[in-house]
Amino acid sequence: MGFLDKAKAAASDLASKADSALSSTAASLSGGEPGAPNPDALLHDLGVIDYLEATGRPAPPEERARVMVGLQEAERRGTLRSLALRTAVPTPPPPPGAAAAAAAPAPPAAAAAAPPPPAAAAPPPAAAPAPEPPPASEAPPPPSWA
């Protein structure tokens, strides 16, 4: 047996192993039972049916029933993965210290109200304006630089 014959036999062996690995992976994704639909494909189909109905287009009711039965069966077998939304907008984190403020007990209602301000006293009467100085009888001397 030559080198090329050995390489061909090894390639055939590798191809058969890859085929068996792919078929076992496909079976585990579809729920482990041959012929069982893939839960991800069923969820996609349900989304398409809901979209068609939401936009006023007809969707076959028997398809909805088929998809729902398949999803319920996948959930019963435990092969239905997370039902969390994948494209939901994440909520922003709370501001710093918000968790501590939320954990602090609220003050009683009586202590929370601020006391009213004291009554304002009447302002003192306005002082009489200061008298103007009498006019000077003499004119001031001229500046020295003039």
Short mmCIF file of N, CA and C in Angstrom, two decimals:
data_model
loop_
_atom_site.label_atom_id
_atom_site.label_comp_id
_atom_site.label_asym_id
_atom_site.label_seq_id
_atom_site.Cartn_x
_atom_site.Cartn_y
_atom_site.Cartn_z
N MET A 1 0.85 -1.16 0.00
CA MET A 1 0.00 0.00 0.00
C MET A 1 0.91 1.23 0.00
N GLY A 2 0.67 2.12 -0.95
CA GLY A 2 1.50 3.30 -1.08
C GLY A 2 1.05 4.43 -0.17
N PHE A 3 1.84 5.48 -0.19
CA PHE A 3 1.56 6.64 0.67
C PHE A 3 0.21 7.26 0.33
N LEU A 4 -0.09 7.40 -0.95
CA LEU A 4 -1.35 8.01 -1.36
C LEU A 4 -2.55 7.16 -0.95
N ASP A 5 -2.40 5.84 -0.98
CA ASP A 5 -3.50 4.97 -0.55
C ASP A 5 -3.75 5.14 0.94
N LYS A 6 -2.68 5.26 1.74
CA LYS A 6 -2.85 5.46 3.18
C LYS A 6 -3.50 6.83 3.47
N ALA A 7 -3.10 7.84 2.72
CA ALA A 7 -3.68 9.18 2.91
C ALA A 7 -5.16 9.17 2.55
N LYS A 8 -5.52 8.46 1.49
CA LYS A 8 -6.92 8.39 1.07
C LYS A 8 -7.75 7.66 2.12
N ALA A 9 -7.23 6.58 2.69
CA ALA A 9 -7.94 5.82 3.72
C ALA A 9 -8.11 6.68 4.98
N ALA A 10 -7.08 7.44 5.34
CA ALA A 10 -7.17 8.30 6.52
C ALA A 10 -8.19 9.41 6.30
N ALA A 11 -8.24 9.97 5.10
CA ALA A 11 -9.21 11.02 4.79
C ALA A 11 -10.63 10.48 4.83
N SER A 12 -10.83 9.29 4.32
CA SER A 12 -12.18 8.68 4.36
C SER A 12 -12.60 8.42 5.80
N ASP A 13 -11.67 7.93 6.62
CA ASP A 13 -11.97 7.67 8.03
C ASP A 13 -12.33 8.98 8.74
N LEU A 14 -11.56 10.03 8.47
CA LEU A 14 -11.83 11.33 9.08
C LEU A 14 -13.18 11.88 8.64
N ALA A 15 -13.52 11.70 7.38
CA ALA A 15 -14.81 12.19 6.87
C ALA A 15 -15.97 11.45 7.54
N SER A 16 -15.84 10.15 7.74
CA SER A 16 -16.93 9.40 8.39
C SER A 16 -17.07 9.82 9.85
N LYS A 17 -15.96 10.10 10.53
CA LYS A 17 -16.03 10.57 11.92
C LYS A 17 -16.69 11.95 12.00
N ALA A 18 -16.35 12.82 11.04
CA ALA A 18 -16.96 14.16 11.02
C ALA A 18 -18.45 14.06 10.76
N ASP A 19 -18.87 13.17 9.86
CA ASP A 19 -20.30 13.00 9.59
C ASP A 19 -21.05 12.51 10.83
N SER A 20 -20.48 11.57 11.53
CA SER A 20 -21.15 11.06 12.73
C SER A 20 -21.20 12.13 13.82
N ALA A 21 -20.14 12.93 13.95
CA ALA A 21 -20.14 14.00 14.96
C ALA A 21 -21.17 15.06 14.61
N LEU A 22 -21.29 15.42 13.34
CA LEU A 22 -22.29 16.41 12.93
C LEU A 22 -23.70 15.90 13.15
N SER A 23 -23.94 14.65 12.84
CA SER A 23 -25.30 14.11 13.03
C SER A 23 -25.65 14.04 14.51
N SER A 24 -24.69 13.71 15.38
CA SER A 24 -24.99 13.68 16.81
C SER A 24 -25.21 15.08 17.36
N THR A 25 -24.47 16.07 16.83
CA THR A 25 -24.67 17.46 17.24
C THR A 25 -26.03 17.95 16.80
N ALA A 26 -26.44 17.64 15.60
CA ALA A 26 -27.75 18.05 15.10
C ALA A 26 -28.85 17.41 15.93
N ALA A 27 -28.65 16.18 16.34
CA ALA A 27 -29.66 15.51 17.16
C ALA A 27 -29.76 16.15 18.53
N SER A 28 -28.62 16.57 19.10
CA SER A 28 -28.68 17.19 20.42
C SER A 28 -29.29 18.58 20.34
N LEU A 29 -29.08 19.30 19.24
CA LEU A 29 -29.69 20.62 19.09
C LEU A 29 -31.19 20.53 18.88
N SER A 30 -31.65 19.50 18.24
CA SER A 30 -33.08 19.39 17.97
C SER A 30 -33.82 18.74 19.12
N GLY A 31 -33.17 18.46 20.20
CA GLY A 31 -33.84 17.88 21.34
C GLY A 31 -33.43 16.45 21.61
N GLY A 32 -32.57 15.93 20.80
CA GLY A 32 -32.08 14.59 21.05
C GLY A 32 -32.90 13.50 20.39
N GLU A 33 -34.07 13.85 19.90
CA GLU A 33 -34.90 12.85 19.25
C GLU A 33 -34.83 13.06 17.74
N PRO A 34 -34.64 12.00 16.99
CA PRO A 34 -34.62 12.15 15.54
C PRO A 34 -35.98 12.63 15.05
N GLY A 35 -35.97 13.60 14.15
CA GLY A 35 -37.22 14.12 13.60
C GLY A 35 -37.83 15.23 14.43
N ALA A 36 -37.31 15.49 15.62
CA ALA A 36 -37.85 16.58 16.45
C ALA A 36 -37.33 17.90 15.91
N PRO A 37 -38.20 18.90 15.80
CA PRO A 37 -37.74 20.19 15.27
C PRO A 37 -36.83 20.92 16.25
N ASN A 38 -35.97 21.75 15.72
CA ASN A 38 -35.05 22.54 16.52
C ASN A 38 -35.84 23.62 17.26
N PRO A 39 -35.70 23.75 18.58
CA PRO A 39 -36.44 24.78 19.32
C PRO A 39 -36.14 26.20 18.85
N ASP A 40 -34.90 26.47 18.42
CA ASP A 40 -34.58 27.81 17.92
C ASP A 40 -35.36 28.09 16.63
N ALA A 41 -35.49 27.10 15.78
CA ALA A 41 -36.26 27.28 14.55
C ALA A 41 -37.74 27.48 14.87
N LEU A 42 -38.25 26.76 15.89
CA LEU A 42 -39.64 26.94 16.29
C LEU A 42 -39.88 28.35 16.84
N LEU A 43 -38.94 28.86 17.63
CA LEU A 43 -39.07 30.22 18.14
C LEU A 43 -39.04 31.23 17.00
N HIS A 44 -38.19 31.00 16.03
CA HIS A 44 -38.15 31.88 14.86
C HIS A 44 -39.49 31.85 14.13
N ASP A 45 -40.03 30.65 13.91
CA ASP A 45 -41.31 30.54 13.22
C ASP A 45 -42.43 31.24 14.00
N LEU A 46 -42.42 31.11 15.32
CA LEU A 46 -43.44 31.78 16.13
C LEU A 46 -43.31 33.30 15.98
N GLY A 47 -42.09 33.80 15.94
CA GLY A 47 -41.90 35.23 15.74
C GLY A 47 -42.40 35.69 14.39
N VAL A 48 -42.18 34.90 13.36
CA VAL A 48 -42.68 35.24 12.02
C VAL A 48 -44.21 35.26 12.02
N ILE A 49 -44.82 34.26 12.64
CA ILE A 49 -46.28 34.19 12.69
C ILE A 49 -46.83 35.40 13.44
N ASP A 50 -46.24 35.74 14.57
CA ASP A 50 -46.70 36.90 15.34
C ASP A 50 -46.52 38.19 14.55
N TYR A 51 -45.42 38.32 13.84
CA TYR A 51 -45.19 39.52 13.05
C TYR A 51 -46.23 39.64 11.93
N LEU A 52 -46.49 38.53 11.27
CA LEU A 52 -47.50 38.56 10.22
C LEU A 52 -48.86 39.00 10.78
N GLU A 53 -49.24 38.45 11.91
CA GLU A 53 -50.52 38.80 12.51
C GLU A 53 -50.54 40.24 12.99
N ALA A 54 -49.43 40.74 13.53
CA ALA A 54 -49.37 42.11 14.03
C ALA A 54 -49.45 43.13 12.91
N THR A 55 -49.01 42.75 11.72
CA THR A 55 -49.05 43.68 10.59
C THR A 55 -50.28 43.46 9.71
N GLY A 56 -51.24 42.67 10.18
CA GLY A 56 -52.49 42.51 9.46
C GLY A 56 -52.44 41.52 8.31
N ARG A 57 -51.40 40.73 8.23
CA ARG A 57 -51.30 39.73 7.16
C ARG A 57 -51.74 38.38 7.70
N PRO A 58 -52.30 37.56 6.85
CA PRO A 58 -52.80 36.27 7.34
C PRO A 58 -51.65 35.31 7.67
N ALA A 59 -51.85 34.58 8.74
CA ALA A 59 -50.92 33.51 9.13
C ALA A 59 -51.77 32.27 9.37
N PRO A 60 -51.36 31.14 8.85
CA PRO A 60 -52.18 29.93 9.00
C PRO A 60 -52.30 29.51 10.47
N PRO A 61 -53.51 29.36 10.97
CA PRO A 61 -53.67 28.96 12.38
C PRO A 61 -53.11 27.58 12.67
N GLU A 62 -53.10 26.70 11.68
CA GLU A 62 -52.56 25.36 11.93
C GLU A 62 -51.04 25.41 12.12
N GLU A 63 -50.38 26.39 11.49
CA GLU A 63 -48.94 26.56 11.70
C GLU A 63 -48.65 27.05 13.11
N ARG A 64 -49.48 27.98 13.61
CA ARG A 64 -49.31 28.45 14.99
C ARG A 64 -49.48 27.28 15.95
N ALA A 65 -50.48 26.46 15.73
CA ALA A 65 -50.72 25.31 16.62
C ALA A 65 -49.55 24.34 16.56
N ARG A 66 -49.02 24.09 15.35
CA ARG A 66 -47.89 23.17 15.20
C ARG A 66 -46.66 23.70 15.94
N VAL A 67 -46.39 24.99 15.80
CA VAL A 67 -45.23 25.59 16.45
C VAL A 67 -45.40 25.55 17.97
N MET A 68 -46.58 25.88 18.45
CA MET A 68 -46.80 25.90 19.90
C MET A 68 -46.65 24.49 20.49
N VAL A 69 -47.16 23.49 19.80
CA VAL A 69 -47.02 22.11 20.28
C VAL A 69 -45.54 21.72 20.32
N GLY A 70 -44.80 22.08 19.28
CA GLY A 70 -43.37 21.76 19.24
C GLY A 70 -42.61 22.46 20.36
N LEU A 71 -42.94 23.73 20.64
CA LEU A 71 -42.26 24.46 21.72
C LEU A 71 -42.61 23.89 23.09
N GLN A 72 -43.87 23.53 23.27
CA GLN A 72 -44.27 22.93 24.55
C GLN A 72 -43.58 21.59 24.77
N GLU A 73 -43.43 20.82 23.70
CA GLU A 73 -42.74 19.54 23.79
C GLU A 73 -41.26 19.74 24.11
N ALA A 74 -40.63 20.74 23.46
CA ALA A 74 -39.23 21.03 23.73
C ALA A 74 -39.04 21.49 25.18
N GLU A 75 -39.98 22.28 25.68
CA GLU A 75 -39.89 22.73 27.06
C GLU A 75 -40.07 21.56 28.03
N ARG A 76 -40.96 20.64 27.70
CA ARG A 76 -41.18 19.46 28.53
C ARG A 76 -39.92 18.59 28.59
N ARG A 77 -39.22 18.48 27.43
CA ARG A 77 -38.00 17.68 27.38
C ARG A 77 -36.81 18.40 28.01
N GLY A 78 -36.94 19.72 28.20
CA GLY A 78 -35.84 20.49 28.76
C GLY A 78 -34.83 20.95 27.73
N THR A 79 -35.20 20.93 26.46
CA THR A 79 -34.27 21.35 25.41
C THR A 79 -34.52 22.77 24.95
N LEU A 80 -35.51 23.42 25.52
CA LEU A 80 -35.79 24.81 25.17
C LEU A 80 -34.84 25.69 25.98
N ARG A 81 -34.01 26.44 25.28
CA ARG A 81 -33.02 27.27 25.97
C ARG A 81 -33.67 28.51 26.54
N SER A 82 -32.87 29.44 26.92
CA SER A 82 -33.32 30.67 27.55
C SER A 82 -34.35 31.40 26.68
N LEU A 83 -35.38 31.90 27.32
CA LEU A 83 -36.38 32.68 26.62
C LEU A 83 -36.16 34.18 26.82
N ALA A 84 -34.96 34.56 27.20
CA ALA A 84 -34.64 35.98 27.40
C ALA A 84 -34.56 36.67 26.04
N LEU A 85 -34.98 37.92 26.01
CA LEU A 85 -34.90 38.70 24.78
C LEU A 85 -33.43 38.96 24.46
N ARG A 86 -33.08 38.81 23.19
CA ARG A 86 -31.69 38.99 22.78
C ARG A 86 -31.39 40.41 22.34
N THR A 87 -32.40 41.13 21.86
CA THR A 87 -32.15 42.46 21.32
C THR A 87 -32.72 43.56 22.21
N ALA A 88 -33.07 43.24 23.45
CA ALA A 88 -33.62 44.24 24.35
C ALA A 88 -32.55 45.26 24.71
N VAL A 89 -32.97 46.51 24.88
CA VAL A 89 -32.05 47.57 25.26
C VAL A 89 -31.75 47.41 26.75
N PRO A 90 -30.47 47.30 27.11
CA PRO A 90 -30.14 47.12 28.52
C PRO A 90 -30.47 48.38 29.31
N THR A 91 -30.90 48.20 30.55
CA THR A 91 -31.19 49.34 31.41
C THR A 91 -29.88 49.91 31.92
N PRO A 92 -29.78 51.24 32.01
CA PRO A 92 -28.53 51.82 32.49
C PRO A 92 -28.33 51.51 33.98
N PRO A 93 -27.09 51.45 34.42
CA PRO A 93 -26.85 51.17 35.83
C PRO A 93 -27.31 52.35 36.68
N PRO A 94 -27.65 52.11 37.94
CA PRO A 94 -28.09 53.21 38.79
C PRO A 94 -26.92 54.14 39.08
N PRO A 95 -27.22 55.40 39.40
CA PRO A 95 -26.13 56.31 39.72
C PRO A 95 -25.42 55.88 40.99
N PRO A 96 -24.18 56.31 41.17
CA PRO A 96 -23.43 55.92 42.37
C PRO A 96 -24.18 56.35 43.64
N GLY A 97 -24.23 55.46 44.58
CA GLY A 97 -24.87 55.75 45.85
C GLY A 97 -26.37 55.49 45.85
N ALA A 98 -26.95 55.17 44.71
CA ALA A 98 -28.39 54.95 44.66
C ALA A 98 -28.78 53.69 45.42
N ALA A 99 -27.93 52.68 45.38
CA ALA A 99 -28.24 51.44 46.09
C ALA A 99 -28.25 51.68 47.59
N ALA A 100 -27.31 52.48 48.09
CA ALA A 100 -27.28 52.78 49.53
C ALA A 100 -28.47 53.63 49.93
N ALA A 101 -28.87 54.56 49.07
CA ALA A 101 -30.02 55.40 49.38
C ALA A 101 -31.30 54.59 49.37
N ALA A 102 -31.39 53.61 48.48
CA ALA A 102 -32.58 52.78 48.42
C ALA A 102 -32.65 51.86 49.62
N ALA A 103 -31.49 51.46 50.15
CA ALA A 103 -31.48 50.55 51.30
C ALA A 103 -31.72 51.29 52.61
N ALA A 104 -31.48 52.61 52.64
CA ALA A 104 -31.66 53.38 53.88
C ALA A 104 -33.15 53.49 54.19
N PRO A 105 -33.53 53.35 55.46
CA PRO A 105 -34.95 53.46 55.80
C PRO A 105 -35.41 54.90 55.62
N ALA A 106 -36.66 55.05 55.24
CA ALA A 106 -37.23 56.37 55.04
C ALA A 106 -37.51 57.01 56.41
N PRO A 107 -37.29 58.32 56.58
CA PRO A 107 -37.57 58.96 57.85
C PRO A 107 -39.07 59.02 58.10
N PRO A 108 -39.47 59.06 59.38
CA PRO A 108 -40.91 59.17 59.66
C PRO A 108 -41.46 60.45 59.05
N ALA A 109 -42.75 60.47 58.80
CA ALA A 109 -43.37 61.61 58.12
C ALA A 109 -43.27 62.87 58.96
N ALA A 110 -43.40 62.78 60.30
CA ALA A 110 -43.34 63.96 61.15
C ALA A 110 -41.94 64.57 61.13
N ALA A 111 -40.91 63.73 61.10
CA ALA A 111 -39.55 64.24 61.12
C ALA A 111 -39.15 64.75 59.74
N ALA A 112 -39.81 64.29 58.71
CA ALA A 112 -39.43 64.69 57.37
C ALA A 112 -39.91 66.10 57.05
N ALA A 113 -40.99 66.56 57.70
CA ALA A 113 -41.50 67.89 57.39
C ALA A 113 -40.62 68.93 58.08
N ALA A 114 -40.23 69.97 57.35
CA ALA A 114 -39.40 71.03 57.91
C ALA A 114 -40.29 71.97 58.74
N PRO A 115 -39.77 72.50 59.84
CA PRO A 115 -40.58 73.42 60.64
C PRO A 115 -40.81 74.71 59.87
N PRO A 116 -41.91 75.40 60.13
CA PRO A 116 -42.17 76.63 59.40
C PRO A 116 -41.18 77.72 59.84
N PRO A 117 -40.90 78.68 58.98
CA PRO A 117 -39.96 79.74 59.35
C PRO A 117 -40.58 80.64 60.42
N PRO A 118 -39.75 81.30 61.24
CA PRO A 118 -40.32 82.19 62.25
C PRO A 118 -40.99 83.39 61.60
N ALA A 119 -41.91 84.00 62.34
CA ALA A 119 -42.61 85.15 61.82
C ALA A 119 -41.61 86.28 61.60
N ALA A 120 -41.79 86.99 60.52
CA ALA A 120 -40.87 88.06 60.20
C ALA A 120 -41.18 89.29 61.05
N ALA A 121 -40.16 89.92 61.60
CA ALA A 121 -40.33 91.14 62.38
C ALA A 121 -40.43 92.32 61.43
N ALA A 122 -41.12 93.37 61.88
CA ALA A 122 -41.27 94.56 61.05
C ALA A 122 -39.90 95.21 60.88
N PRO A 123 -39.60 95.71 59.71
CA PRO A 123 -38.29 96.35 59.51
C PRO A 123 -38.20 97.66 60.30
N PRO A 124 -37.01 98.05 60.75
CA PRO A 124 -36.89 99.30 61.49
C PRO A 124 -37.23 100.49 60.60
N PRO A 125 -37.68 101.59 61.21
CA PRO A 125 -38.03 102.75 60.38
C PRO A 125 -36.79 103.28 59.68
N ALA A 126 -37.02 103.87 58.52
CA ALA A 126 -35.91 104.39 57.73
C ALA A 126 -35.33 105.62 58.42
N ALA A 127 -34.03 105.73 58.42
CA ALA A 127 -33.37 106.87 59.04
C ALA A 127 -33.53 108.09 58.15
N ALA A 128 -33.53 109.25 58.79
CA ALA A 128 -33.65 110.49 58.03
C ALA A 128 -32.38 110.69 57.22
N PRO A 129 -32.52 111.24 56.01
CA PRO A 129 -31.33 111.43 55.20
C PRO A 129 -30.39 112.44 55.86
N ALA A 130 -29.12 112.24 55.65
CA ALA A 130 -28.12 113.14 56.23
C ALA A 130 -28.22 114.50 55.54
N PRO A 131 -28.09 115.57 56.31
CA PRO A 131 -28.18 116.90 55.68
C PRO A 131 -26.97 117.14 54.78
N GLU A 132 -27.20 117.91 53.74
CA GLU A 132 -26.11 118.24 52.81
C GLU A 132 -25.20 119.27 53.46
N PRO A 133 -23.89 119.19 53.17
CA PRO A 133 -23.01 120.21 53.75
C PRO A 133 -23.31 121.59 53.15
N PRO A 134 -23.12 122.62 53.93
CA PRO A 134 -23.40 123.96 53.39
C PRO A 134 -22.44 124.28 52.26
N PRO A 135 -22.88 125.10 51.30
CA PRO A 135 -22.01 125.42 50.17
C PRO A 135 -20.83 126.27 50.65
N ALA A 136 -19.73 126.01 50.04
CA ALA A 136 -18.52 126.76 50.43
C ALA A 136 -18.61 128.17 49.85
N SER A 137 -18.21 129.16 50.67
CA SER A 137 -18.30 130.54 50.21
C SER A 137 -17.12 130.89 49.31
N GLU A 138 -16.04 130.24 49.52
CA GLU A 138 -14.87 130.50 48.68
C GLU A 138 -14.69 129.38 47.69
N ALA A 139 -14.19 129.72 46.54
CA ALA A 139 -13.88 128.72 45.54
C ALA A 139 -12.57 128.07 45.90
N PRO A 140 -12.41 126.83 45.66
CA PRO A 140 -11.16 126.16 45.97
C PRO A 140 -10.04 126.70 45.10
N PRO A 141 -8.82 126.65 45.56
CA PRO A 141 -7.71 127.16 44.77
C PRO A 141 -7.51 126.31 43.51
N PRO A 142 -6.96 126.86 42.44
CA PRO A 142 -6.74 126.09 41.22
C PRO A 142 -5.66 125.03 41.44
N PRO A 143 -5.68 124.01 40.67
CA PRO A 143 -4.65 122.98 40.84
C PRO A 143 -3.27 123.53 40.50
N SER A 144 -2.30 122.93 41.08
CA SER A 144 -0.95 123.44 40.92
C SER A 144 -0.38 123.15 39.55
N TRP A 145 -0.83 122.25 38.84
CA TRP A 145 -0.26 121.90 37.52
C TRP A 145 -0.90 122.71 36.39
N ALA A 146 -1.88 123.51 36.72
CA ALA A 146 -2.54 124.28 35.67
C ALA A 146 -1.81 125.50 35.25
#
